């Protein structure tokens, strides 16, 4: 319970991310371990930017956009594989796109 595998299209065939849900004192917290969906913090501001490691750049950009829309502004944690410390971040949205909340 509380652990789900979700498809994460674009990086490589069969790539998935892990959704973690926990409830304590009636409050649910969610985290997404996204692996290689987002390689670099710049892709939060520019989800359309792909690296040479994306198997399908267009699909990978669309997946990044979907993930960012899913986690933005609701307190969910985003845990990418390749970010420097801090590796768990929260995302905010604005009229110009997304950015990392409290990023150093």
PDB file of C-alpha atoms in Angstrom:
ATOM      1  CA  UNK A   1       0.000   0.000   0.000  1.00  0.00           C
ATOM      2  CA  UNK A   2       1.161   3.495  -0.846  1.00  0.00           C
ATOM      3  CA  UNK A   3       3.605   2.491  -3.594  1.00  0.00           C
ATOM      4  CA  UNK A   4       2.699   2.734  -7.288  1.00  0.00           C
ATOM      5  CA  UNK A   5       4.688   2.374 -10.481  1.00  0.00           C
ATOM      6  CA  UNK A   6       3.686   4.869 -13.163  1.00  0.00           C
ATOM      7  CA  UNK A   7       4.801   4.980 -16.797  1.00  0.00           C
ATOM      8  CA  UNK A   8       7.324   7.730 -17.534  1.00  0.00           C
ATOM      9  CA  UNK A   9       7.524   7.942 -21.305  1.00  0.00           C
ATOM     10  CA  UNK A  10      10.330   9.438 -23.336  1.00  0.00           C
ATOM     11  CA  UNK A  11      13.593   8.764 -21.544  1.00  0.00           C
ATOM     12  CA  UNK A  12      13.863   5.118 -22.485  1.00  0.00           C
ATOM     13  CA  UNK A  13      11.497   2.302 -23.390  1.00  0.00           C
ATOM     14  CA  UNK A  14       9.833   0.973 -20.249  1.00  0.00           C
ATOM     15  CA  UNK A  15      10.988   3.824 -17.990  1.00  0.00           C
ATOM     16  CA  UNK A  16       8.813   4.232 -14.880  1.00  0.00           C
ATOM     17  CA  UNK A  17       8.587   6.468 -11.857  1.00  0.00           C
ATOM     18  CA  UNK A  18       7.520   5.545  -8.344  1.00  0.00           C
ATOM     19  CA  UNK A  19       4.695   7.329  -6.542  1.00  0.00           C
ATOM     20  CA  UNK A  20       4.831   7.102  -2.754  1.00  0.00           C
ATOM     21  CA  UNK A  21       1.849   8.016  -0.564  1.00  0.00           C
ATOM     22  CA  UNK A  22       1.794   8.025   3.209  1.00  0.00           C
ATOM     23  CA  UNK A  23      -0.893   9.186   5.594  1.00  0.00           C
ATOM     24  CA  UNK A  24      -0.197  10.366   9.117  1.00  0.00           C
ATOM     25  CA  UNK A  25      -2.678  12.028  11.429  1.00  0.00           C
ATOM     26  CA  UNK A  26      -5.170  12.306   8.579  1.00  0.00           C
ATOM     27  CA  UNK A  27      -2.728  14.112   6.270  1.00  0.00           C
ATOM     28  CA  UNK A  28      -1.469  12.454   3.085  1.00  0.00           C
ATOM     29  CA  UNK A  29       2.007  13.225   1.799  1.00  0.00           C
ATOM     30  CA  UNK A  30       3.062  12.270  -1.718  1.00  0.00           C
ATOM     31  CA  UNK A  31       6.470  11.923  -3.335  1.00  0.00           C
ATOM     32  CA  UNK A  32       7.405  11.005  -6.887  1.00  0.00           C
ATOM     33  CA  UNK A  33      10.751   9.284  -7.458  1.00  0.00           C
ATOM     34  CA  UNK A  34      11.082  10.246 -11.110  1.00  0.00           C
ATOM     35  CA  UNK A  35      14.391   8.666 -12.087  1.00  0.00           C
ATOM     36  CA  UNK A  36      15.491  10.191 -15.389  1.00  0.00           C
ATOM     37  CA  UNK A  37      12.319  12.103 -16.266  1.00  0.00           C
ATOM     38  CA  UNK A  38      14.152  15.339 -15.377  1.00  0.00           C
ATOM     39  CA  UNK A  39      17.944  15.229 -15.644  1.00  0.00           C
ATOM     40  CA  UNK A  40      18.816  18.794 -14.682  1.00  0.00           C
ATOM     41  CA  UNK A  41      17.159  21.561 -12.621  1.00  0.00           C
ATOM     42  CA  UNK A  42      17.042  23.756 -15.755  1.00  0.00           C
ATOM     43  CA  UNK A  43      14.475  21.358 -17.205  1.00  0.00           C
ATOM     44  CA  UNK A  44      12.036  22.477 -14.508  1.00  0.00           C
ATOM     45  CA  UNK A  45      11.972  25.938 -16.068  1.00  0.00           C
ATOM     46  CA  UNK A  46      12.277  24.484 -19.570  1.00  0.00           C
ATOM     47  CA  UNK A  47      10.594  21.066 -19.675  1.00  0.00           C
ATOM     48  CA  UNK A  48      10.809  21.134 -23.464  1.00  0.00           C
ATOM     49  CA  UNK A  49      14.627  20.910 -23.284  1.00  0.00           C
ATOM     50  CA  UNK A  50      15.884  17.360 -23.718  1.00  0.00           C
ATOM     51  CA  UNK A  51      19.308  15.872 -23.254  1.00  0.00           C
ATOM     52  CA  UNK A  52      21.103  13.502 -25.558  1.00  0.00           C
ATOM     53  CA  UNK A  53      19.941  10.696 -23.274  1.00  0.00           C
ATOM     54  CA  UNK A  54      16.239  11.058 -24.119  1.00  0.00           C
ATOM     55  CA  UNK A  55      15.117   8.257 -26.400  1.00  0.00           C
ATOM     56  CA  UNK A  56      12.156  10.337 -27.697  1.00  0.00           C
ATOM     57  CA  UNK A  57      12.747  14.055 -27.047  1.00  0.00           C
ATOM     58  CA  UNK A  58       9.193  15.161 -27.832  1.00  0.00           C
ATOM     59  CA  UNK A  59       7.635  12.506 -25.618  1.00  0.00           C
ATOM     60  CA  UNK A  60      10.170  13.202 -22.847  1.00  0.00           C
ATOM     61  CA  UNK A  61       9.314  16.924 -22.895  1.00  0.00           C
ATOM     62  CA  UNK A  62       5.599  16.160 -22.674  1.00  0.00           C
ATOM     63  CA  UNK A  63       6.254  13.784 -19.760  1.00  0.00           C
ATOM     64  CA  UNK A  64       8.271  16.429 -17.904  1.00  0.00           C
ATOM     65  CA  UNK A  65       5.424  18.916 -18.392  1.00  0.00           C
ATOM     66  CA  UNK A  66       2.892  16.388 -17.067  1.00  0.00           C
ATOM     67  CA  UNK A  67       4.999  15.545 -14.009  1.00  0.00           C
ATOM     68  CA  UNK A  68       5.557  19.222 -13.204  1.00  0.00           C
ATOM     69  CA  UNK A  69       1.836  19.968 -13.523  1.00  0.00           C
ATOM     70  CA  UNK A  70       1.114  17.011 -11.232  1.00  0.00           C
ATOM     71  CA  UNK A  71       3.428  18.074  -8.403  1.00  0.00           C
ATOM     72  CA  UNK A  72       3.288  21.874  -8.637  1.00  0.00           C
ATOM     73  CA  UNK A  73       1.733  23.822  -5.794  1.00  0.00           C
ATOM     74  CA  UNK A  74       0.301  20.883  -3.856  1.00  0.00           C
ATOM     75  CA  UNK A  75       3.158  20.026  -1.490  1.00  0.00           C
ATOM     76  CA  UNK A  76       4.200  16.855  -3.314  1.00  0.00           C
ATOM     77  CA  UNK A  77       7.875  16.007  -3.285  1.00  0.00           C
ATOM     78  CA  UNK A  78       9.777  15.549  -6.549  1.00  0.00           C
ATOM     79  CA  UNK A  79      12.799  13.246  -6.232  1.00  0.00           C
ATOM     80  CA  UNK A  80      14.899  13.137  -9.423  1.00  0.00           C
ATOM     81  CA  UNK A  81      17.889  10.829  -9.799  1.00  0.00           C
ATOM     82  CA  UNK A  82      20.489  13.406 -10.850  1.00  0.00           C
ATOM     83  CA  UNK A  83      19.867  16.652  -8.949  1.00  0.00           C
ATOM     84  CA  UNK A  84      22.537  17.919  -6.582  1.00  0.00           C
ATOM     85  CA  UNK A  85      21.621  18.316  -2.924  1.00  0.00           C
ATOM     86  CA  UNK A  86      18.845  18.791  -1.970  1.00  0.00           C
ATOM     87  CA  UNK A  87      17.569  15.905  -4.029  1.00  0.00           C
ATOM     88  CA  UNK A  88      13.963  16.130  -2.842  1.00  0.00           C
ATOM     89  CA  UNK A  89      12.323  19.360  -3.972  1.00  0.00           C
ATOM     90  CA  UNK A  90       8.928  20.972  -4.298  1.00  0.00           C
ATOM     91  CA  UNK A  91       7.733  22.752  -7.426  1.00  0.00           C
ATOM     92  CA  UNK A  92       5.828  26.015  -7.773  1.00  0.00           C
ATOM     93  CA  UNK A  93       4.026  27.260 -10.846  1.00  0.00           C
ATOM     94  CA  UNK A  94       3.556  30.731 -12.225  1.00  0.00           C
ATOM     95  CA  UNK A  95       2.501  32.502 -15.379  1.00  0.00           C
ATOM     96  CA  UNK A  96       5.938  31.867 -16.895  1.00  0.00           C
ATOM     97  CA  UNK A  97       6.183  28.186 -15.999  1.00  0.00           C
ATOM     98  CA  UNK A  98       7.662  26.228 -13.095  1.00  0.00           C
ATOM     99  CA  UNK A  99      10.471  26.705 -10.622  1.00  0.00           C
ATOM    100  CA  UNK A 100      11.898  24.908  -7.612  1.00  0.00           C
ATOM    101  CA  UNK A 101      10.587  26.073  -4.254  1.00  0.00           C
ATOM    102  CA  UNK A 102      13.321  26.982  -1.759  1.00  0.00           C
ATOM    103  CA  UNK A 103      16.069  25.869  -4.146  1.00  0.00           C
ATOM    104  CA  UNK A 104      19.465  27.047  -2.848  1.00  0.00           C
TER     105      UNK A 104
END
